[in-house]
mmCIF file of C-alpha atoms in Angstrom:
data_model
loop_
_atom_site.group_PDB
_atom_site.id
_atom_site.type_symbol
_atom_site.label_atom_id
_atom_site.label_comp_id
_atom_site.label_asym_id
_atom_site.label_seq_id
_atom_site.Cartn_x
_atom_site.Cartn_y
_atom_site.Cartn_z
ATOM 1 C CA ASP A 1 -51.140 13.287 -30.785
ATOM 2 C CA VAL A 2 -48.358 12.852 -33.742
ATOM 3 C CA LYS A 3 -46.228 9.980 -33.122
ATOM 4 C CA VAL A 4 -42.601 9.948 -34.909
ATOM 5 C CA THR A 5 -40.594 6.875 -34.205
ATOM 6 C CA GLN A 6 -36.796 6.552 -34.805
ATOM 7 C CA SER A 7 -35.510 3.119 -34.910
ATOM 8 C CA SER A 8 -32.624 3.379 -32.426
ATOM 9 C CA ARG A 9 -31.869 5.704 -29.512
ATOM 10 C CA TYR A 10 -28.185 4.750 -29.394
ATOM 11 C CA LEU A 11 -26.120 3.267 -32.252
ATOM 12 C CA VAL A 12 -22.476 2.459 -32.490
ATOM 13 C CA LYS A 13 -20.941 1.967 -35.840
ATOM 14 C CA ARG A 14 -17.292 1.759 -37.344
ATOM 15 C CA THR A 15 -15.517 3.961 -39.841
ATOM 16 C CA GLY A 16 -16.696 2.900 -43.273
ATOM 17 C CA GLU A 17 -19.747 1.112 -42.574
ATOM 18 C CA LYS A 18 -23.077 2.037 -44.247
ATOM 19 C CA VAL A 19 -25.380 3.139 -41.865
ATOM 20 C CA PHE A 20 -29.188 3.265 -41.912
ATOM 21 C CA LEU A 21 -31.464 5.525 -39.520
ATOM 22 C CA GLU A 22 -35.220 4.925 -39.864
ATOM 23 C CA CYS A 23 -37.837 7.296 -39.129
ATOM 24 C CA VAL A 24 -41.857 6.464 -39.342
ATOM 25 C CA GLN A 25 -44.490 8.754 -38.474
ATOM 26 C CA ASP A 26 -48.234 8.084 -37.915
ATOM 27 C CA MET A 27 -50.061 11.065 -38.882
ATOM 28 C CA ASP A 28 -50.121 11.022 -42.692
ATOM 29 C CA HIS A 29 -47.784 13.993 -42.751
ATOM 30 C CA GLU A 30 -46.552 14.791 -46.467
ATOM 31 C CA ASN A 31 -43.355 16.646 -45.111
ATOM 32 C CA MET A 32 -40.640 14.738 -43.429
ATOM 33 C CA PHE A 33 -36.951 15.964 -42.427
ATOM 34 C CA TRP A 34 -33.555 14.819 -41.238
ATOM 35 C CA TYR A 35 -31.539 17.082 -38.826
ATOM 36 C CA ARG A 36 -28.208 16.659 -37.016
ATOM 37 C CA GLN A 37 -27.832 18.441 -33.580
ATOM 38 C CA ASP A 38 -24.398 19.164 -32.372
ATOM 39 C CA PRO A 39 -23.511 21.162 -29.210
ATOM 40 C CA GLY A 40 -23.389 25.110 -29.945
ATOM 41 C CA LEU A 41 -24.449 24.681 -33.409
ATOM 42 C CA GLY A 42 -28.338 24.211 -33.183
ATOM 43 C CA LEU A 43 -30.243 21.957 -35.605
ATOM 44 C CA ARG A 44 -28.837 21.795 -39.037
ATOM 45 C CA LEU A 45 -31.228 20.310 -41.812
ATOM 46 C CA ILE A 46 -29.579 17.514 -43.727
ATOM 47 C CA TYR A 47 -32.359 16.560 -46.373
ATOM 48 C CA PHE A 48 -36.226 16.628 -46.482
ATOM 49 C CA SER A 49 -39.205 15.324 -48.241
ATOM 50 C CA TYR A 50 -42.297 16.754 -49.597
ATOM 51 C CA ASP A 51 -43.948 13.271 -50.712
ATOM 52 C CA VAL A 52 -43.099 9.966 -51.782
ATOM 53 C CA LYS A 53 -39.924 9.460 -53.829
ATOM 54 C CA MET A 54 -39.337 13.132 -53.493
ATOM 55 C CA LYS A 55 -36.183 14.410 -51.735
ATOM 56 C CA GLU A 56 -34.447 17.982 -51.309
ATOM 57 C CA LYS A 57 -31.160 18.783 -49.985
ATOM 58 C CA GLY A 58 -30.814 20.521 -47.132
ATOM 59 C CA ASP A 59 -27.906 22.673 -45.649
ATOM 60 C CA ILE A 60 -25.477 19.718 -45.169
ATOM 61 C CA PRO A 61 -26.269 16.872 -47.424
ATOM 62 C CA GLU A 62 -22.733 15.807 -47.992
ATOM 63 C CA GLY A 63 -21.977 12.232 -47.031
ATOM 64 C CA TYR A 64 -25.617 11.336 -46.526
ATOM 65 C CA SER A 65 -28.631 10.197 -49.023
ATOM 66 C CA VAL A 66 -32.234 9.498 -48.110
ATOM 67 C CA SER A 67 -35.045 7.276 -49.222
ATOM 68 C CA ARG A 68 -38.875 7.903 -48.955
ATOM 69 C CA GLU A 69 -40.432 4.912 -50.830
ATOM 70 C CA LYS A 70 -43.550 5.275 -48.419
ATOM 71 C CA LYS A 71 -45.388 8.155 -47.000
ATOM 72 C CA GLU A 72 -44.839 7.167 -43.445
ATOM 73 C CA ARG A 73 -41.355 6.177 -43.567
ATOM 74 C CA PHE A 74 -38.243 8.446 -44.208
ATOM 75 C CA SER A 75 -34.620 6.690 -44.127
ATOM 76 C CA LEU A 76 -31.284 8.511 -43.725
ATOM 77 C CA ILE A 77 -28.295 6.604 -45.192
ATOM 78 C CA LEU A 78 -24.793 7.341 -44.200
ATOM 79 C CA GLU A 79 -22.825 5.837 -47.274
ATOM 80 C CA SER A 80 -19.519 5.548 -45.558
ATOM 81 C CA ALA A 81 -19.542 6.535 -42.038
ATOM 82 C CA SER A 82 -16.841 8.545 -40.811
ATOM 83 C CA THR A 83 -15.997 10.238 -37.308
ATOM 84 C CA ASN A 84 -17.154 13.652 -38.087
ATOM 85 C CA GLN A 85 -20.616 12.287 -38.607
ATOM 86 C CA THR A 86 -20.963 11.395 -34.613
ATOM 87 C CA SER A 87 -23.956 13.262 -33.637
ATOM 88 C CA MET A 88 -27.487 13.337 -32.391
ATOM 89 C CA TYR A 89 -29.863 12.694 -35.490
ATOM 90 C CA LEU A 90 -33.251 14.027 -35.073
ATOM 91 C CA CYS A 91 -36.278 13.055 -37.624
ATOM 92 C CA ALA A 92 -39.287 15.424 -37.992
ATOM 93 C CA SER A 93 -42.486 15.446 -39.519
ATOM 94 C CA ARG A 94 -45.098 18.045 -40.543
ATOM 95 C CA SER A 95 -48.606 18.698 -42.477
ATOM 96 C CA PRO A 96 -47.828 20.187 -45.999
ATOM 97 C CA ARG A 97 -45.664 22.842 -46.993
ATOM 98 C CA GLY A 98 -47.563 26.202 -47.322
ATOM 99 C CA GLU A 99 -49.108 25.751 -43.845
ATOM 100 C CA VAL A 100 -47.885 27.201 -40.770
ATOM 101 C CA GLN A 101 -47.617 24.218 -38.770
ATOM 102 C CA PRO A 102 -45.175 22.876 -36.158
ATOM 103 C CA GLN A 103 -42.486 20.006 -36.869
ATOM 104 C CA HIS A 104 -42.868 17.251 -34.542
ATOM 105 C CA PHE A 105 -39.819 15.355 -33.631
ATOM 106 C CA GLY A 106 -38.986 11.687 -33.057
ATOM 107 C CA ASP A 107 -36.720 10.919 -29.863
ATOM 108 C CA GLY A 108 -33.632 11.132 -31.932
ATOM 109 C CA THR A 109 -30.574 8.653 -32.497
ATOM 110 C CA ARG A 110 -27.323 9.472 -30.811
ATOM 111 C CA LEU A 111 -24.802 7.957 -33.311
ATOM 112 C CA SER A 112 -21.103 7.156 -32.577
ATOM 113 C CA ILE A 113 -18.696 6.376 -35.166
ATOM 114 C CA LEU A 114 -15.482 4.947 -34.074
ATOM 115 C CA GLY B 1 -27.711 35.571 -44.930
ATOM 116 C CA GLN B 2 -30.010 33.992 -42.468
ATOM 117 C CA ASN B 3 -29.448 34.537 -38.832
ATOM 118 C CA ILE B 4 -31.184 33.802 -35.511
ATOM 119 C CA ASP B 5 -29.608 34.902 -32.495
ATOM 120 C CA GLN B 6 -30.517 33.872 -28.832
ATOM 121 C CA PRO B 7 -28.591 33.972 -25.492
ATOM 122 C CA THR B 8 -26.388 30.924 -25.066
ATOM 123 C CA GLU B 9 -27.345 30.301 -21.313
ATOM 124 C CA MET B 10 -29.588 31.992 -18.834
ATOM 125 C CA THR B 11 -30.116 31.385 -14.891
ATOM 126 C CA ALA B 12 -33.068 32.006 -13.057
ATOM 127 C CA THR B 13 -34.676 31.080 -9.661
ATOM 128 C CA GLU B 14 -37.450 28.778 -8.935
ATOM 129 C CA GLY B 15 -40.776 30.567 -8.686
ATOM 130 C CA ALA B 16 -39.525 33.777 -10.588
ATOM 131 C CA ILE B 17 -40.189 34.859 -14.193
ATOM 132 C CA VAL B 18 -37.607 34.708 -16.989
ATOM 133 C CA GLN B 19 -37.668 36.003 -20.649
ATOM 134 C CA ILE B 20 -35.754 34.259 -23.289
ATOM 135 C CA ASN B 21 -35.115 36.947 -26.283
ATOM 136 C CA CYS B 22 -34.656 35.892 -29.928
ATOM 137 C CA THR B 23 -33.770 38.007 -32.633
ATOM 138 C CA TYR B 24 -33.613 36.923 -36.489
ATOM 139 C CA GLN B 25 -33.010 38.100 -39.865
ATOM 140 C CA THR B 26 -34.309 35.657 -42.619
ATOM 141 C CA SER B 27 -35.286 35.465 -46.110
ATOM 142 C CA GLY B 28 -38.966 36.096 -45.726
ATOM 143 C CA PHE B 29 -41.050 35.204 -42.501
ATOM 144 C CA ASN B 30 -44.124 33.066 -42.019
ATOM 145 C CA GLY B 31 -44.113 32.601 -38.402
ATOM 146 C CA LEU B 32 -41.751 32.006 -35.495
ATOM 147 C CA PHE B 33 -41.685 28.912 -33.206
ATOM 148 C CA TRP B 34 -40.503 28.231 -29.846
ATOM 149 C CA TYR B 35 -39.476 24.617 -28.594
ATOM 150 C CA GLN B 36 -38.175 23.123 -25.462
ATOM 151 C CA GLN B 37 -35.615 20.466 -25.377
ATOM 152 C CA HIS B 38 -34.704 18.694 -22.272
ATOM 153 C CA ALA B 39 -31.162 17.172 -22.278
ATOM 154 C CA GLY B 40 -30.764 14.129 -24.315
ATOM 155 C CA GLU B 41 -34.064 14.381 -25.637
ATOM 156 C CA ALA B 42 -35.955 15.687 -28.641
ATOM 157 C CA PRO B 43 -37.533 19.059 -29.074
ATOM 158 C CA THR B 44 -41.063 19.561 -28.256
ATOM 159 C CA PHE B 45 -43.285 22.202 -29.606
ATOM 160 C CA LEU B 46 -44.131 25.289 -27.428
ATOM 161 C CA SER B 47 -45.945 27.846 -29.210
ATOM 162 C CA TYR B 48 -45.855 29.965 -32.473
ATOM 163 C CA ASN B 49 -46.515 33.451 -33.515
ATOM 164 C CA VAL B 50 -47.606 34.685 -36.941
ATOM 165 C CA LEU B 51 -48.690 38.027 -35.971
ATOM 166 C CA ASP B 52 -47.487 40.813 -33.643
ATOM 167 C CA GLY B 53 -48.318 40.546 -30.288
ATOM 168 C CA LEU B 54 -48.596 38.298 -27.429
ATOM 169 C CA GLU B 55 -49.610 34.675 -27.535
ATOM 170 C CA GLU B 56 -50.299 32.924 -24.036
ATOM 171 C CA LYS B 57 -50.548 29.353 -23.034
ATOM 172 C CA GLY B 58 -50.639 28.890 -19.158
ATOM 173 C CA ARG B 59 -47.329 29.498 -17.648
ATOM 174 C CA PHE B 60 -45.673 30.343 -20.919
ATOM 175 C CA SER B 61 -46.157 33.348 -23.242
ATOM 176 C CA SER B 62 -44.446 34.178 -26.584
ATOM 177 C CA PHE B 63 -44.371 37.690 -28.135
ATOM 178 C CA LEU B 64 -43.415 38.720 -31.758
ATOM 179 C CA SER B 65 -42.697 42.104 -33.506
ATOM 180 C CA ARG B 66 -42.203 41.678 -36.982
ATOM 181 C CA SER B 67 -40.964 44.876 -37.508
ATOM 182 C CA LYS B 68 -37.991 44.539 -35.006
ATOM 183 C CA GLY B 69 -37.280 41.084 -35.922
ATOM 184 C CA TYR B 70 -37.620 40.199 -32.453
ATOM 185 C CA SER B 71 -39.423 37.702 -30.085
ATOM 186 C CA TYR B 72 -39.193 36.477 -26.595
ATOM 187 C CA LEU B 73 -40.472 33.521 -24.656
ATOM 188 C CA LEU B 74 -41.731 34.488 -21.189
ATOM 189 C CA LEU B 75 -41.780 31.798 -18.486
ATOM 190 C CA LYS B 76 -43.571 32.272 -15.192
ATOM 191 C CA GLU B 77 -43.819 30.587 -11.761
ATOM 192 C CA LEU B 78 -40.601 28.892 -12.781
ATOM 193 C CA GLN B 79 -40.236 25.186 -11.928
ATOM 194 C CA MET B 80 -37.164 22.980 -11.633
ATOM 195 C CA LYS B 81 -38.678 21.051 -14.577
ATOM 196 C CA ASP B 82 -38.497 23.924 -16.807
ATOM 197 C CA SER B 83 -34.649 23.734 -16.798
ATOM 198 C CA ALA B 84 -34.074 22.736 -20.374
ATOM 199 C CA SER B 85 -32.774 24.557 -23.536
ATOM 200 C CA TYR B 86 -35.344 26.641 -25.635
ATOM 201 C CA LEU B 87 -34.953 26.688 -29.303
ATOM 202 C CA CYS B 88 -36.133 29.671 -31.416
ATOM 203 C CA ALA B 89 -36.907 28.973 -34.973
ATOM 204 C CA VAL B 90 -38.256 31.060 -38.065
ATOM 205 C CA MET B 91 -40.372 29.805 -40.881
ATOM 206 C CA ASP B 92 -38.941 31.530 -44.028
ATOM 207 C CA SER B 93 -40.429 32.267 -47.266
ATOM 208 C CA ASN B 94 -39.852 28.617 -48.521
ATOM 209 C CA TYR B 95 -41.699 27.526 -45.282
ATOM 210 C CA GLN B 96 -38.586 26.008 -43.995
ATOM 211 C CA LEU B 97 -37.326 26.474 -40.426
ATOM 212 C CA ILE B 98 -34.339 28.322 -39.578
ATOM 213 C CA TRP B 99 -33.184 27.396 -36.154
ATOM 214 C CA GLY B 100 -31.305 29.354 -33.341
ATOM 215 C CA ALA B 101 -28.572 27.668 -31.713
ATOM 216 C CA GLY B 102 -30.993 27.467 -28.292
ATOM 217 C CA THR B 103 -30.816 28.902 -24.897
ATOM 218 C CA LYS B 104 -29.842 26.774 -21.981
ATOM 219 C CA LEU B 105 -32.132 27.613 -18.963
ATOM 220 C CA ILE B 106 -30.982 26.604 -15.662
ATOM 221 C CA ILE B 107 -33.254 26.984 -12.569
ATOM 222 C CA LYS B 108 -31.880 27.282 -9.104
ATOM 223 C CA PRO B 109 -33.764 26.611 -6.091
#
Protein backbone atom coordinates (compact mmCIF):
# COMPACT_ATOMS: atom_id res chain seq x y z
CA ASP A 1 0.00 0.00 0.00
CA VAL A 2 1.07 3.54 -0.72
CA LYS A 3 2.03 5.50 2.37
CA VAL A 4 1.94 9.29 2.31
CA THR A 5 2.95 10.89 5.60
CA GLN A 6 2.38 14.50 6.59
CA SER A 7 4.46 15.81 9.44
CA SER A 8 1.64 17.25 11.57
CA ARG A 9 -2.10 16.59 11.93
CA TYR A 10 -2.75 19.89 13.69
CA LEU A 11 -0.71 23.07 13.66
CA VAL A 12 -1.30 26.52 15.15
CA LYS A 13 0.82 29.46 13.98
CA ARG A 14 0.72 33.23 14.20
CA THR A 15 0.21 35.78 11.47
CA GLY A 16 3.47 36.64 9.73
CA GLU A 17 5.28 33.43 10.66
CA LYS A 18 7.00 31.30 8.05
CA VAL A 19 5.35 27.89 8.11
CA PHE A 20 6.69 24.60 6.75
CA LEU A 21 4.46 21.62 5.97
CA GLU A 22 6.28 18.42 5.14
CA CYS A 23 5.14 15.42 3.13
CA VAL A 24 6.93 12.13 2.51
CA GLN A 25 5.84 9.23 0.29
CA ASP A 26 7.31 5.74 0.18
CA MET A 27 6.27 4.54 -3.29
CA ASP A 28 8.92 6.23 -5.44
CA HIS A 29 6.22 8.31 -7.11
CA GLU A 30 7.38 11.04 -9.46
CA ASN A 31 4.31 13.22 -9.02
CA MET A 32 3.44 15.00 -5.79
CA PHE A 33 0.75 17.56 -5.04
CA TRP A 34 -0.32 20.05 -2.39
CA TYR A 35 -3.99 20.95 -2.00
CA ARG A 36 -6.04 22.96 0.42
CA GLN A 37 -9.58 22.03 1.28
CA ASP A 38 -12.17 24.47 2.57
CA PRO A 39 -15.87 23.80 3.26
CA GLY A 40 -17.99 24.02 0.13
CA LEU A 41 -15.03 24.63 -2.18
CA GLY A 42 -13.60 21.18 -2.73
CA LEU A 43 -9.92 20.50 -3.22
CA ARG A 44 -7.88 23.33 -4.73
CA LEU A 45 -4.43 22.68 -6.14
CA ILE A 46 -1.68 24.92 -4.76
CA TYR A 47 1.48 23.46 -6.34
CA PHE A 48 2.61 20.20 -7.85
CA SER A 49 5.87 18.58 -8.85
CA TYR A 50 6.67 16.09 -11.61
CA ASP A 51 10.14 15.23 -10.35
CA VAL A 52 12.99 16.31 -8.11
CA LYS A 53 13.64 20.08 -8.25
CA MET A 54 10.65 20.54 -10.55
CA LYS A 55 7.60 22.54 -9.53
CA GLU A 56 4.52 23.89 -11.22
CA LYS A 57 1.93 26.38 -9.99
CA GLY A 58 -1.56 25.10 -9.44
CA ASP A 59 -4.73 27.14 -9.24
CA ILE A 60 -3.98 29.11 -6.05
CA PRO A 61 -0.17 29.47 -5.60
CA GLU A 62 -0.19 33.02 -4.19
CA GLY A 63 1.35 33.18 -0.72
CA TYR A 64 2.90 29.72 -1.01
CA SER A 65 6.12 28.17 -2.27
CA VAL A 66 7.36 24.58 -2.46
CA SER A 67 10.56 22.59 -2.35
CA ARG A 68 11.34 19.15 -3.84
CA GLU A 69 14.99 18.37 -3.09
CA LYS A 70 14.44 14.61 -2.81
CA LYS A 71 12.03 12.42 -4.72
CA GLU A 72 10.19 11.23 -1.63
CA ARG A 73 9.73 14.64 0.03
CA PHE A 74 7.63 17.61 -1.01
CA SER A 75 7.46 20.64 1.27
CA LEU A 76 4.90 23.44 1.28
CA ILE A 77 6.02 26.80 2.63
CA LEU A 78 3.80 29.67 3.74
CA GLU A 79 6.19 32.60 3.37
CA SER A 80 4.29 34.92 5.74
CA ALA A 81 1.21 33.23 7.17
CA SER A 82 -2.09 35.06 7.06
CA THR A 83 -5.46 34.23 8.62
CA ASN A 84 -6.98 33.41 5.21
CA GLN A 85 -4.53 30.52 4.98
CA THR A 86 -6.29 28.73 7.82
CA SER A 87 -7.37 25.50 6.16
CA MET A 88 -6.91 21.75 5.81
CA TYR A 89 -3.79 21.01 3.74
CA LEU A 90 -3.53 17.72 1.90
CA CYS A 91 -0.51 16.20 0.22
CA ALA A 92 -0.87 13.53 -2.48
CA SER A 93 1.38 11.45 -4.69
CA ARG A 94 0.88 9.50 -7.88
CA SER A 95 2.81 7.45 -10.41
CA PRO A 96 4.01 9.30 -13.56
CA ARG A 97 2.11 11.84 -15.55
CA GLY A 98 0.60 10.22 -18.62
CA GLU A 99 -0.73 7.29 -16.65
CA VAL A 100 -4.30 7.12 -15.45
CA GLN A 101 -3.60 6.31 -11.84
CA PRO A 102 -5.25 7.59 -8.64
CA GLN A 103 -3.65 10.06 -6.31
CA HIS A 104 -2.95 8.81 -2.79
CA PHE A 105 -3.36 11.23 0.08
CA GLY A 106 -1.71 11.82 3.42
CA ASP A 107 -3.83 12.30 6.55
CA GLY A 108 -3.86 16.06 6.15
CA THR A 109 -2.68 18.97 8.29
CA ARG A 110 -5.30 21.20 9.85
CA LEU A 111 -3.54 24.56 10.04
CA SER A 112 -4.85 27.47 12.09
CA ILE A 113 -3.31 30.93 11.69
CA LEU A 114 -4.09 33.25 14.60
CA GLY B 1 -14.07 26.80 -18.02
CA GLN B 2 -13.84 23.50 -16.21
CA ASN B 3 -16.70 22.43 -14.00
CA ILE B 4 -17.68 19.42 -11.91
CA ASP B 5 -21.17 19.33 -10.42
CA GLN B 6 -22.47 17.01 -7.73
CA PRO B 7 -25.23 17.40 -5.14
CA THR B 8 -24.17 19.03 -1.90
CA GLU B 9 -25.90 16.59 0.42
CA MET B 10 -27.97 13.40 0.27
CA THR B 11 -29.72 11.32 2.90
CA ALA B 12 -30.41 7.59 2.74
CA THR B 13 -31.48 4.75 5.01
CA GLU B 14 -29.29 1.95 6.32
CA GLY B 15 -29.62 -1.12 4.10
CA ALA B 16 -30.91 0.85 1.11
CA ILE B 17 -29.29 1.87 -2.20
CA VAL B 18 -28.16 5.40 -3.09
CA GLN B 19 -26.90 6.91 -6.34
CA ILE B 20 -24.63 9.97 -6.28
CA ASN B 21 -24.48 11.79 -9.62
CA CYS B 22 -21.62 13.78 -11.09
CA THR B 23 -21.67 15.86 -14.27
CA TYR B 24 -18.60 17.45 -15.76
CA GLN B 25 -17.30 19.84 -18.40
CA THR B 26 -13.51 19.71 -18.69
CA SER B 27 -10.63 20.38 -21.08
CA GLY B 28 -10.20 16.86 -22.31
CA PHE B 29 -10.89 13.63 -20.47
CA ASN B 30 -8.55 10.88 -19.34
CA GLY B 31 -10.64 9.28 -16.61
CA LEU B 32 -13.08 9.90 -13.78
CA PHE B 33 -12.30 9.08 -10.16
CA TRP B 34 -14.42 8.63 -7.04
CA TYR B 35 -13.04 9.16 -3.55
CA GLN B 36 -14.56 8.71 -0.10
CA GLN B 37 -13.73 11.17 2.67
CA HIS B 38 -14.81 10.74 6.28
CA ALA B 39 -15.06 13.90 8.34
CA GLY B 40 -11.64 15.19 9.37
CA GLU B 41 -9.80 12.57 7.34
CA ALA B 42 -8.06 12.44 3.98
CA PRO B 43 -9.82 11.25 0.80
CA THR B 44 -9.38 7.57 0.00
CA PHE B 45 -9.60 6.21 -3.53
CA LEU B 46 -12.71 4.17 -4.37
CA SER B 47 -12.82 3.60 -8.13
CA TYR B 48 -12.19 5.05 -11.54
CA ASN B 49 -13.70 4.82 -15.03
CA VAL B 50 -11.92 5.42 -18.29
CA LEU B 51 -14.36 3.81 -20.70
CA ASP B 52 -18.16 4.01 -20.81
CA GLY B 53 -20.04 1.54 -18.70
CA LEU B 54 -20.28 0.16 -15.21
CA GLU B 55 -17.38 -0.80 -12.94
CA GLU B 56 -18.34 -2.89 -9.91
CA LYS B 57 -16.35 -3.23 -6.71
CA GLY B 58 -18.26 -5.07 -4.04
CA ARG B 59 -21.05 -2.86 -2.67
CA PHE B 60 -19.84 0.10 -4.74
CA SER B 61 -20.28 0.57 -8.50
CA SER B 62 -19.40 3.49 -10.73
CA PHE B 63 -20.87 4.31 -14.12
CA LEU B 64 -19.56 6.57 -16.87
CA SER B 65 -21.06 8.10 -20.02
CA ARG B 66 -18.42 10.22 -21.75
CA SER B 67 -20.82 11.50 -24.40
CA LYS B 68 -23.11 12.88 -21.70
CA GLY B 69 -20.35 14.08 -19.38
CA TYR B 70 -21.97 12.07 -16.62
CA SER B 71 -21.06 9.57 -13.95
CA TYR B 72 -22.67 8.10 -10.89
CA LEU B 73 -21.52 6.21 -7.83
CA LEU B 74 -23.94 3.54 -6.64
CA LEU B 75 -23.75 2.32 -3.06
CA LYS B 76 -25.72 -0.80 -2.13
CA GLU B 77 -26.65 -2.30 1.25
CA LEU B 78 -25.79 0.96 2.95
CA GLN B 79 -24.03 0.79 6.31
CA MET B 80 -23.65 3.51 8.91
CA LYS B 81 -19.91 3.63 8.17
CA ASP B 82 -20.76 4.79 4.63
CA SER B 83 -21.66 8.19 6.08
CA ALA B 84 -19.01 10.37 4.47
CA SER B 85 -18.40 12.83 1.66
CA TYR B 86 -17.98 11.41 -1.84
CA LEU B 87 -15.74 13.33 -4.21
CA CYS B 88 -15.90 13.15 -7.98
CA ALA B 89 -12.75 14.13 -9.91
CA VAL B 90 -11.99 14.22 -13.63
CA MET B 91 -8.51 13.80 -15.08
CA ASP B 92 -8.15 16.39 -17.84
CA SER B 93 -5.99 16.44 -20.96
CA ASN B 94 -2.93 17.42 -18.85
CA TYR B 95 -3.50 14.48 -16.51
CA GLN B 96 -4.49 16.86 -13.71
CA LEU B 97 -7.46 16.12 -11.48
CA ILE B 98 -10.34 18.59 -11.47
CA TRP B 99 -12.36 18.12 -8.27
CA GLY B 100 -16.02 18.49 -7.48
CA ALA B 101 -16.98 20.02 -4.13
CA GLY B 102 -18.17 16.66 -2.83
CA THR B 103 -21.49 15.14 -1.77
CA LYS B 104 -22.10 14.66 1.93
CA LEU B 105 -23.99 11.40 2.42
CA ILE B 106 -25.95 10.99 5.64
CA ILE B 107 -27.10 7.48 6.55
CA LYS B 108 -30.04 7.14 8.92
CA PRO B 109 -30.89 3.96 10.84
